Short mmCIF file of C-alpha atoms and ligand atoms in Angstrom, two decimals:
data_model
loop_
_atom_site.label_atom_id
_atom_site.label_comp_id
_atom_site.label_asym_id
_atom_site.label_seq_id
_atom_site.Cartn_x
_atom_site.Cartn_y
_atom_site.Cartn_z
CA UNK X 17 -11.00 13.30 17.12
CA UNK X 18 -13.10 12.18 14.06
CA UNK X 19 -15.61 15.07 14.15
CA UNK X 20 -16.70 16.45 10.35
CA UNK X 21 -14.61 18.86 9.29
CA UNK X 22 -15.67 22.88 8.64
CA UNK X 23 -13.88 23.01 5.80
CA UNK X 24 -15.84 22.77 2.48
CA UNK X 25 -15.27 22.84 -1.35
CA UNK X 26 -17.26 23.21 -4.44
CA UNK X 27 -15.27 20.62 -6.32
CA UNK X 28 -16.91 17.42 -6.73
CA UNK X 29 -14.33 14.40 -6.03
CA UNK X 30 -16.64 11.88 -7.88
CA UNK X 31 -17.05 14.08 -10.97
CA UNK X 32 -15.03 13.23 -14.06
CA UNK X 33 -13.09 16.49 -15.81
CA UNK X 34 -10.67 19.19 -14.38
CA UNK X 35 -12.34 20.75 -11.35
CA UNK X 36 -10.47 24.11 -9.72
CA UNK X 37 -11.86 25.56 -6.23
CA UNK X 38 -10.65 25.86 -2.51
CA UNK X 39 -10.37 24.11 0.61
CA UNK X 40 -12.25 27.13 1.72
CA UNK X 41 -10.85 26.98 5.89
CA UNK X 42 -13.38 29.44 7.79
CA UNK X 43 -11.44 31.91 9.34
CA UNK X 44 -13.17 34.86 11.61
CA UNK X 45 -11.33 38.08 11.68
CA UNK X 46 -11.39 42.12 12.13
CA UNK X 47 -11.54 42.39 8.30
CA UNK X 48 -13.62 39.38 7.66
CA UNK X 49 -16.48 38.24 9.71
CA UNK X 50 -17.83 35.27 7.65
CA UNK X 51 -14.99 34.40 5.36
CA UNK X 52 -12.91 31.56 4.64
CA UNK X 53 -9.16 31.02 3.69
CA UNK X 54 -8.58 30.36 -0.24
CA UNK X 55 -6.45 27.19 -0.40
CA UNK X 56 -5.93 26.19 -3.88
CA UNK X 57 -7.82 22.69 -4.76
CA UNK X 58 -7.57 20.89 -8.11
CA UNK X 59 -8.99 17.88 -9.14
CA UNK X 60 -8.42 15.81 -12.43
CA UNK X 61 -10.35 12.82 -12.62
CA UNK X 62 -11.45 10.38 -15.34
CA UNK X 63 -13.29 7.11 -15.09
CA UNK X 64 -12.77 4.56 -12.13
CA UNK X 65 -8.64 3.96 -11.08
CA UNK X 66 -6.24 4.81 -8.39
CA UNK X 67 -6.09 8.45 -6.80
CA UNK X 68 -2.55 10.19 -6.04
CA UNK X 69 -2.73 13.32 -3.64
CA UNK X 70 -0.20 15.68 -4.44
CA UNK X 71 0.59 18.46 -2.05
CA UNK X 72 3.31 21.40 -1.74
CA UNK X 73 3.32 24.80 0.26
CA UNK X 74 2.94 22.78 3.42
CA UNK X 75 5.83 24.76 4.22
CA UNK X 76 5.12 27.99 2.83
CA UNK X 77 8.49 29.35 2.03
CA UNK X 78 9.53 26.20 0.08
CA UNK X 79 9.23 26.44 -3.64
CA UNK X 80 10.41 24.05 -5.94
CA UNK X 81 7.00 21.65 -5.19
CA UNK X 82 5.03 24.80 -5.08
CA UNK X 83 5.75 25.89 -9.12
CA UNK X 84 5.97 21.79 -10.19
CA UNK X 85 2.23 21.21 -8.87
CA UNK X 86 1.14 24.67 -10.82
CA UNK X 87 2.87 23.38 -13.66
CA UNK X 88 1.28 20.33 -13.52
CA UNK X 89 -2.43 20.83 -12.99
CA UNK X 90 -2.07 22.98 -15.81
CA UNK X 91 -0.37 20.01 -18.18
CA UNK X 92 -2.55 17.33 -17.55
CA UNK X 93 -5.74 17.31 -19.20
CA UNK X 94 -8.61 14.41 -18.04
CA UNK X 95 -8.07 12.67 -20.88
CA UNK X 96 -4.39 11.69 -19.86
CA UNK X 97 -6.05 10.41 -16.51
CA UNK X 98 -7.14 6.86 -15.87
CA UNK X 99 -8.49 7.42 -12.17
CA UNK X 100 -7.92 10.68 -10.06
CA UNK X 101 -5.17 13.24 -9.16
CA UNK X 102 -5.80 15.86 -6.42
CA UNK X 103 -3.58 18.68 -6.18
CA UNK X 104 -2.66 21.25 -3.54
CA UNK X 105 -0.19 23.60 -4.48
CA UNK X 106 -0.27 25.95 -1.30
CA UNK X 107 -2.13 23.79 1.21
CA UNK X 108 -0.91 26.08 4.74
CA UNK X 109 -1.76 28.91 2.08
CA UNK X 110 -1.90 32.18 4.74
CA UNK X 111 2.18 30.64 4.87
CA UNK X 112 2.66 30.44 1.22
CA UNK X 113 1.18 34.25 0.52
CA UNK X 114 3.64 35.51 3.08
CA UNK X 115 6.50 33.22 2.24
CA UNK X 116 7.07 32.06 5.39
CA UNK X 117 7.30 28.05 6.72
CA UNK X 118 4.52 28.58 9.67
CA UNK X 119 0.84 30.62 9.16
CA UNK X 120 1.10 34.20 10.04
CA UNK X 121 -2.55 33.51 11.67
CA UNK X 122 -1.78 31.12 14.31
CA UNK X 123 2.12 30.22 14.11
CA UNK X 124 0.74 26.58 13.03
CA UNK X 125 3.68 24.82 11.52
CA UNK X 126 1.36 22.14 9.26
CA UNK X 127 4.41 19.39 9.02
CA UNK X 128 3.83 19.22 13.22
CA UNK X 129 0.07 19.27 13.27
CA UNK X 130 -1.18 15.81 12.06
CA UNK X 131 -3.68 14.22 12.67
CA UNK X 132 -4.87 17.86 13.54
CA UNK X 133 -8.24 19.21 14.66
CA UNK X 134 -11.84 19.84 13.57
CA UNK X 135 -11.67 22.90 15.49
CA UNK X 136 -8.74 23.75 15.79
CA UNK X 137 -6.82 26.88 14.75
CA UNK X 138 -6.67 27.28 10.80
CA UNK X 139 -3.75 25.18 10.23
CA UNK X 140 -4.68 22.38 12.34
CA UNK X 141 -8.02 22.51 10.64
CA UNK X 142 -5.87 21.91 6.94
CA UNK X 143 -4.07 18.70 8.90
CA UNK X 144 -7.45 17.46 10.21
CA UNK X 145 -9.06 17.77 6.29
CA UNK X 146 -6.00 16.02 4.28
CA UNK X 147 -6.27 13.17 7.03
CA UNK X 148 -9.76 12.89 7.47
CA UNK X 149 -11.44 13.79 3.80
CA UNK X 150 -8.88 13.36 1.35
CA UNK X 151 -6.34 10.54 2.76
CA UNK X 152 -9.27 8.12 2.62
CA UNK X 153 -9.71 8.79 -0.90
CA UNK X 154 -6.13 8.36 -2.04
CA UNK X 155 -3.62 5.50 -3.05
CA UNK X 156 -0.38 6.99 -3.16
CA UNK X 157 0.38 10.36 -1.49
CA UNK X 158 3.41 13.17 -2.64
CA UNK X 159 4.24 16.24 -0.59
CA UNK X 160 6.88 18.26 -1.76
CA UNK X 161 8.96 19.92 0.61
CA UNK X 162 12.22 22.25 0.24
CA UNK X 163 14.85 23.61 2.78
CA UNK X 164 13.20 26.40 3.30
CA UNK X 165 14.85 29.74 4.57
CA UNK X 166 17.02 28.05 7.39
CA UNK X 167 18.29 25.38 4.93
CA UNK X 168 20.13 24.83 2.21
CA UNK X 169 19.55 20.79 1.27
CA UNK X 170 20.65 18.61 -0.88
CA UNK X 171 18.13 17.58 -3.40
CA UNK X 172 16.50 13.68 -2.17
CA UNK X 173 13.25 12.16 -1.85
CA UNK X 174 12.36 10.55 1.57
CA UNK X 175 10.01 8.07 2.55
CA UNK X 176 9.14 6.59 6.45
CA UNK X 177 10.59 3.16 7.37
CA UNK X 178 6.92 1.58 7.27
CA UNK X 179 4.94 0.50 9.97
CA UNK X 180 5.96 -2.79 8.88
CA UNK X 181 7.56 -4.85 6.06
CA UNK X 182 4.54 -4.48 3.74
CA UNK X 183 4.48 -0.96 4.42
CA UNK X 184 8.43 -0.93 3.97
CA UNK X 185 7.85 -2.37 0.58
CA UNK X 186 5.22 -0.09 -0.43
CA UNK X 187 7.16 2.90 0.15
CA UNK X 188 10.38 1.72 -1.35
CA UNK X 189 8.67 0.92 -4.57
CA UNK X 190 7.09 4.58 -4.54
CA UNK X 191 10.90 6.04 -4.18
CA UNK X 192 11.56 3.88 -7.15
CA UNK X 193 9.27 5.15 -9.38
CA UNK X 194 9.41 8.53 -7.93
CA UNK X 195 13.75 8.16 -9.21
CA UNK X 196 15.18 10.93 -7.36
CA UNK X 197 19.17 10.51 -7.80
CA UNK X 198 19.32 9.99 -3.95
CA UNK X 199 16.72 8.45 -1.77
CA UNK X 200 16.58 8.68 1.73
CA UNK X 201 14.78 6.14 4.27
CA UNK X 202 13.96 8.47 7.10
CA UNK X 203 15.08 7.27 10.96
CA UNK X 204 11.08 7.53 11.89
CA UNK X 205 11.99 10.18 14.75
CA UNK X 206 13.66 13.46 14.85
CA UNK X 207 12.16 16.08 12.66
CA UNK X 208 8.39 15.90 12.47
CA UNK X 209 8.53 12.32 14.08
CA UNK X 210 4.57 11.37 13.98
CA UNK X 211 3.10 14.37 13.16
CA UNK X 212 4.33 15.09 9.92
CA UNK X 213 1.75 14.14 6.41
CA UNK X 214 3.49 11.30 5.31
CA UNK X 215 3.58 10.16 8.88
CA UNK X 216 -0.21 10.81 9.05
CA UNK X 217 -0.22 8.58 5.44
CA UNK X 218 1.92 5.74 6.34
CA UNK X 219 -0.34 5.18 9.84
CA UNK X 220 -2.97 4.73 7.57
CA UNK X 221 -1.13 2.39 5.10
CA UNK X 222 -0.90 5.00 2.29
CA UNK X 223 2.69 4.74 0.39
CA UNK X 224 3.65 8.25 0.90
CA UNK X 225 6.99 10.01 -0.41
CA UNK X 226 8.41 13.62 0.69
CA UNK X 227 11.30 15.77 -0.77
CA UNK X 228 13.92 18.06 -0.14
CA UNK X 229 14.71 19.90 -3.22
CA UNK X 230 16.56 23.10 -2.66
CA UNK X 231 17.66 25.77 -0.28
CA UNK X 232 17.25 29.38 0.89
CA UNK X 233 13.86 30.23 0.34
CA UNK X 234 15.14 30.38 -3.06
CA UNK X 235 13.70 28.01 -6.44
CA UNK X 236 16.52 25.33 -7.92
CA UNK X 237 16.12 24.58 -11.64
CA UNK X 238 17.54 21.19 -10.80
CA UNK X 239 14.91 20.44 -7.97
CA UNK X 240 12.30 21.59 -10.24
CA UNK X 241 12.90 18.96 -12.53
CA UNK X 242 13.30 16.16 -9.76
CA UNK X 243 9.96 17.00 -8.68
CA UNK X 244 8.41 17.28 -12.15
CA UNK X 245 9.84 14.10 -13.77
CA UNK X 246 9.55 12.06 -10.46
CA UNK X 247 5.56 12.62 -9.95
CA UNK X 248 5.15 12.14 -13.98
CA UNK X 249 6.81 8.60 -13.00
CA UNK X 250 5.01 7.73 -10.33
CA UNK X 251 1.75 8.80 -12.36
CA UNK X 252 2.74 6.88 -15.34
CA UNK X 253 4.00 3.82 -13.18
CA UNK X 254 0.59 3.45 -10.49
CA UNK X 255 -1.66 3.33 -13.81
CA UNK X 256 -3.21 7.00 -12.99
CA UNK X 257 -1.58 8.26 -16.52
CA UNK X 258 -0.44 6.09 -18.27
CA UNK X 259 0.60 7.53 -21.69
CA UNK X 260 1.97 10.70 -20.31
CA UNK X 261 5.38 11.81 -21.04
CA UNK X 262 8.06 10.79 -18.79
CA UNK X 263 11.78 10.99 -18.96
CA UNK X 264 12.92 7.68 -17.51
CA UNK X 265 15.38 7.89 -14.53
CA UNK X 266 19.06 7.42 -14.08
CA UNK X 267 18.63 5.68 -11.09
CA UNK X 268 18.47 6.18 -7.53
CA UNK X 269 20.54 5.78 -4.64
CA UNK X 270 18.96 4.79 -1.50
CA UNK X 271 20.69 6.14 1.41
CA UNK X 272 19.53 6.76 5.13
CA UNK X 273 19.10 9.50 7.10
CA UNK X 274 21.48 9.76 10.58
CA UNK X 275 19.08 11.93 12.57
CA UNK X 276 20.18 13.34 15.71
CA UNK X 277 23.52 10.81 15.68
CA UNK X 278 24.80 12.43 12.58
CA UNK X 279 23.87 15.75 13.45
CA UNK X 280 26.23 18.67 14.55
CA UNK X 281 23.92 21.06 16.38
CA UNK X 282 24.76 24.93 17.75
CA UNK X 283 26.79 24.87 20.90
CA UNK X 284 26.30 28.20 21.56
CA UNK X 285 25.09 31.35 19.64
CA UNK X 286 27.31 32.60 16.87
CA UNK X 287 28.07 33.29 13.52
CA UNK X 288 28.42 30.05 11.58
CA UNK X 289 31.29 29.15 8.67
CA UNK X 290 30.96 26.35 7.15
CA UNK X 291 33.63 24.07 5.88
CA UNK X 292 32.25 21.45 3.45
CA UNK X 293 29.54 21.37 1.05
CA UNK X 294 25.84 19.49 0.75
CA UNK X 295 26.46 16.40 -0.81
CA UNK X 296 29.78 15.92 0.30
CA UNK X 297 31.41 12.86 1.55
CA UNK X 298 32.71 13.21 4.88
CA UNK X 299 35.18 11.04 7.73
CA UNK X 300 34.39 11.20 11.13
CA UNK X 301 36.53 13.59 13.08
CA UNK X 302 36.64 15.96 9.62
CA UNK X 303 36.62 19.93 10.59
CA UNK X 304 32.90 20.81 10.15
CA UNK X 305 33.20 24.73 10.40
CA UNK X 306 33.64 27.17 12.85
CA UNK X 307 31.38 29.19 14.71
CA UNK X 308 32.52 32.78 15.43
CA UNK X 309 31.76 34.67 18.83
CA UNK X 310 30.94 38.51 17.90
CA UNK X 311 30.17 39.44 21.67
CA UNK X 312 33.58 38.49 22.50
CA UNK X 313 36.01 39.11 19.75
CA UNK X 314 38.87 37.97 20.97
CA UNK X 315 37.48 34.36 21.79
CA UNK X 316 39.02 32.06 19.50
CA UNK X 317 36.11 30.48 17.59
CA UNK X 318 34.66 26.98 18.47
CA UNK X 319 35.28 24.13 15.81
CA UNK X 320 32.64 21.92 15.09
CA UNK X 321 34.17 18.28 14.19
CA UNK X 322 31.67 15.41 12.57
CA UNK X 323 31.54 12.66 14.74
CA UNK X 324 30.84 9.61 12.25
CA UNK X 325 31.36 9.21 8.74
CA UNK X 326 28.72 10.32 5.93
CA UNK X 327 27.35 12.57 3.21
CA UNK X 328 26.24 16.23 3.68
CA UNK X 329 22.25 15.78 3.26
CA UNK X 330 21.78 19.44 5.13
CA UNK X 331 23.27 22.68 6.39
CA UNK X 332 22.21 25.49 8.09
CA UNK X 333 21.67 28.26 5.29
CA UNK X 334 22.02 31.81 7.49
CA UNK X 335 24.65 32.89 9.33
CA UNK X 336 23.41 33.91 12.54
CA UNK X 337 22.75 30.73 14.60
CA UNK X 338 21.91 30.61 18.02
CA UNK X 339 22.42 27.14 20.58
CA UNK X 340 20.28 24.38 19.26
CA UNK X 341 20.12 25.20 15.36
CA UNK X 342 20.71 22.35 13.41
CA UNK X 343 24.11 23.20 11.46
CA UNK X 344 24.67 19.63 9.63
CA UNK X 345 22.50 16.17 9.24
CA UNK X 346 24.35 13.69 7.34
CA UNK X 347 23.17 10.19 5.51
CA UNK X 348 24.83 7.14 5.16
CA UNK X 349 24.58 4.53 1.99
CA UNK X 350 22.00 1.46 3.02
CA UNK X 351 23.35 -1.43 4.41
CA1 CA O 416 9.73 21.57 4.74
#
């Protein structure tokens, strides 16, 4: 399980200055016989102090962490940095140049590969190098996520419950600095479950945070700036720059997420109308939507009813929805 990697870099981790290379992921194809897959590496570092790994593209058609990490690793210069960041814009990259949430290459969906493989297929060779090269050199861990194409989502940051209450703690205090205007304690199943990076972090006691910050395959101005003022927070409050500028937060929320008890999911395959909004409160036994059978018109279409009370953390962005899709996840206010 702990065999060494293939994947190698020029950059230097113990080297002070700005450093910009590749996790360069061999990859043998038709068109390439020795080559390796470009995924963006960046790494600021100056002088002895804590290390925060910063990731987006995981999912490749998610964009809002994508353009905040670019932005970033341009802004901050080694002199702002007491200690180390090390940024991945487009870590499952072939997913990122095709805009798409799993690689073209192998159908790996990164978010359900960890603790990956040595050798493995391309993406489970990413997993295996964020959790066996850089998690043990980091402190704090970010990966910003999106809804993606299938999602429109309310903007939050998430963390894990924590292995236990240290761990809890540890977390929590990163979604405080981090200031999102809602964050969400995740149920620990459903989704990714385990095999998700900031599962992979919190097994290893890293405080790790995640994000949802917009919808459609599409970029929100307003998730950009979550993303962008909540790492310059967490950077400024963990000691790794501290004079940077920072616009303080309003405050956040912390909610919690229902999982599959405050989900609605497909019944059948349909088109789907939604009724109510992300971020809207809603009463149990409120009129979700409708979902409309076009191979039988004159069917009359099935209502979908929420069965507990809540806020709208999720929909299902397209239309088209076949049984199973996820339609609504709610979250509830913390106890
Ligand atoms: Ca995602």
């Amino acid at each position: 399980m702990s065999s060494a990697s293939r994947i190698w870099t020029s950059i230097d981790f113990d080297q002070d200055g700005k450093q910009s290379d590749y996790m360069r992921v061999p990859y043998s194809s038709d068109k390439s016989a020795y080559g390796w897959i470009p995924v963006p590496m960046i790494c600021i570092r100056n002088g002895n102090g804590p290390t925060a790994l910063l990731t987006a593209g995981n999912h490749g058609d998610e964009y809002e962490g994508q353009i905040a990490l670019l932005n970033l690793a341009r802004q901050i210069t080694p002199e702002d940095v007491r200690g180390r960041i090390i940024i991945l814009p487009a870590l499952n990259y072939p997913a990122v140049v095709t805009g798409r949430r799993v690689s073209p290459l192998d159908d790996g969906n990164l978010n359900r590969l960890f603790p990956g493989e040595a050798n493995g297929g391309p993406t489970a060779m990413i997993a295996h190098y964020v959790e066996n090269v850089l998690f043990p050199l980091c402190d704090i861990v970010i990966d910003l996520h999106s809804g993606g194409k299938s999602l429109d989502h309310y903007p939050v940051a998430l963390a894990r419950p924590g292995l236990d209450a240290a761990g809890a703690a540890k977390n929590r205090a990163l979604l405080e600095a981090f200031g999102a205007p809602y964050s969400v304690v995740t149920s620990g199943e459903g989704g990714g479950a385990g095999t998700t990076l900031y599962a992979a972090a919190e097994q290893r006691g890293i405080p790790a945070l995640t994000t949802e910050l917009g919808s459609g395959g599409t970029l929100s101005a307003r998730g950009l700036s979550i993303a962008e003022d909540g790492i310059r927070r967490v950077l400024k409050a963990y000691g790794i720059t501290p004079k940077i500028q920072a616009v303080a937060s309003p405050g956040t929320r912390f909610m919690r997420s229902l999982s599959r008890g405050g989900s609605i999911y497909a019944p059948k395959t349909g088109l789907f109308e939604p009724h109510v909004e992300c971020g809207e409160p809603i009463l149990n036994g409120q009129k979700a939507g409708l979902l409309h059978a076009f191979d039988t018109p004159l069917a009359e279409p099935t209502s979908l009813v929420f069965g507990t009370d809540g806020i709208v953390l999720c929909r299902r962005f397209p239309t088209l929805t076949e049984r199973g899709d996820c339609l609504f996840l709610l979250m509830v206010d913390e106890d």
